[in-house]
Short mmCIF file of C-alpha atoms in Angstrom, two decimals:
data_model
loop_
_atom_site.label_atom_id
_atom_site.label_comp_id
_atom_site.label_asym_id
_atom_site.label_seq_id
_atom_site.Cartn_x
_atom_site.Cartn_y
_atom_site.Cartn_z
CA MET A 103 -0.17 0.33 -0.39
CA SER A 104 1.31 3.84 -0.73
CA VAL A 105 2.24 6.59 2.06
CA VAL A 106 1.14 9.98 1.56
CA VAL A 107 4.25 12.21 2.51
CA ILE A 108 3.52 16.13 3.67
CA LEU A 109 6.37 18.05 3.96
CA HIS A 110 6.38 21.75 5.62
CA PHE A 111 9.29 23.79 5.02
CA ASP A 112 9.78 27.14 6.48
CA VAL A 113 10.01 30.21 5.08
CA ALA A 114 10.13 34.15 5.90
CA ASP A 115 9.01 34.97 2.41
CA VAL A 116 6.39 32.77 1.05
CA SER A 117 6.44 35.12 -2.53
CA ALA A 118 9.96 34.80 -3.25
CA ALA A 119 9.82 31.05 -2.17
CA LYS A 120 7.01 30.34 -5.40
CA GLN A 121 9.19 32.89 -7.35
CA SER A 122 11.74 30.77 -7.11
CA LEU A 123 9.84 27.58 -7.43
CA ALA A 124 9.10 29.05 -10.89
CA ASP A 125 12.93 29.90 -11.47
CA ASN A 126 14.01 26.83 -10.29
CA ALA A 127 11.72 24.78 -13.04
CA ALA A 128 14.06 22.50 -15.02
CA LEU A 129 16.18 21.71 -11.71
CA LEU A 130 12.12 20.93 -10.01
CA GLU A 131 11.45 18.54 -12.98
CA GLU A 132 15.18 17.10 -12.71
CA ILE A 133 13.98 16.07 -9.71
CA SER A 134 10.57 15.03 -10.58
CA GLY A 135 12.10 12.52 -12.64
CA ASP A 136 14.58 11.18 -9.78
CA ALA A 137 11.60 10.62 -7.34
CA LYS A 138 9.49 8.56 -9.79
CA GLY A 139 12.07 6.35 -10.27
CA HIS A 140 12.20 6.21 -6.77
CA GLY A 141 8.50 5.62 -6.19
CA ALA A 142 6.86 8.72 -6.31
CA ARG A 143 3.52 8.51 -7.56
CA HIS A 144 2.04 12.31 -7.37
CA HIS A 145 3.19 15.30 -6.80
CA ARG A 146 2.08 18.91 -5.49
CA PHE A 147 3.00 22.18 -4.05
CA ALA A 148 1.14 24.14 -1.76
CA ALA A 149 1.85 27.45 0.08
CA ASN A 150 0.30 28.43 3.61
CA SER A 151 1.66 31.81 5.70
CA GLY A 152 4.62 29.88 6.77
CA GLY A 153 5.82 28.28 4.07
CA LEU A 154 5.61 25.86 0.99
CA VAL A 155 4.14 22.61 1.69
CA VAL A 156 4.43 19.44 -0.24
CA VAL A 157 2.38 17.13 -0.51
CA ASP A 158 3.06 13.59 -2.35
CA GLU A 159 2.30 10.01 -2.50
CA TRP A 160 4.93 7.11 -2.69
CA ASP A 161 5.15 3.64 -3.21
CA SER A 162 6.69 2.79 0.26
CA ALA A 163 8.06 5.57 3.03
CA GLU A 164 11.60 3.37 1.83
CA GLY A 165 11.29 4.48 -1.45
CA PHE A 166 10.48 8.66 -0.34
CA GLN A 167 13.70 8.17 2.17
CA ARG A 168 16.10 6.61 -0.72
CA PHE A 169 14.96 9.29 -2.54
CA PHE A 170 15.22 12.15 -0.31
CA ASP A 171 18.24 11.79 2.56
CA GLY A 172 21.00 13.67 1.02
CA ASN A 173 19.82 14.61 -2.29
CA ASP A 174 21.54 17.88 -3.28
CA LYS A 175 19.38 19.00 -5.93
CA VAL A 176 17.00 18.84 -3.16
CA ALA A 177 19.05 20.91 -1.26
CA ARG A 178 19.77 23.20 -4.26
CA VAL A 179 16.36 23.75 -4.95
CA THR A 180 15.00 24.27 -1.10
CA ALA A 181 18.00 26.95 -0.62
CA ALA A 182 17.17 28.97 -3.84
CA ALA A 183 13.58 29.24 -2.42
CA GLY A 184 15.07 30.38 1.06
CA VAL A 185 13.86 27.22 3.11
CA GLN A 186 15.13 27.83 7.02
CA GLY A 187 16.26 24.71 8.05
CA PRO A 188 14.87 21.02 8.00
CA PRO A 189 11.27 20.46 6.77
CA THR A 190 8.73 18.79 9.26
CA ILE A 191 7.43 15.28 7.23
CA GLU A 192 4.97 13.30 8.13
CA VAL A 193 4.11 9.95 6.19
CA LEU A 194 0.98 9.04 6.37
CA ASP A 195 -1.01 5.57 5.48
CA PRO A 196 -4.31 6.14 3.28
CA VAL A 197 -7.85 5.54 4.33
CA GLU A 198 -9.74 4.06 1.88
CA ALA A 199 -13.36 5.28 2.24
CA ALA A 200 -16.71 6.04 0.58
CA GLY A 201 -16.21 9.35 -1.35
CA THR A 202 -12.34 9.17 -2.13
CA PHE A 203 -11.02 10.32 -5.16
#
């Protein structure tokens, strides 16, 4: 069964972080390709007043960890976005229920 991975990245300037994502589109595409090779199924960025949020679905938590730990491309894109410190990471088990889509 797959897992949902939610990452919260603290940034001082959310607008600048969003612009950095746009400016680093080619690098983000490379990262997405790498992630798919490790079992990523879905990937989405979101934002709130305190930073950026990533919501992913992965084949396994282990696949996510192999991809994420020590990934220099992720480190480069998060540094460019002004991320402050390591992200908060949640790994959740999906719940199948009526109305899910």
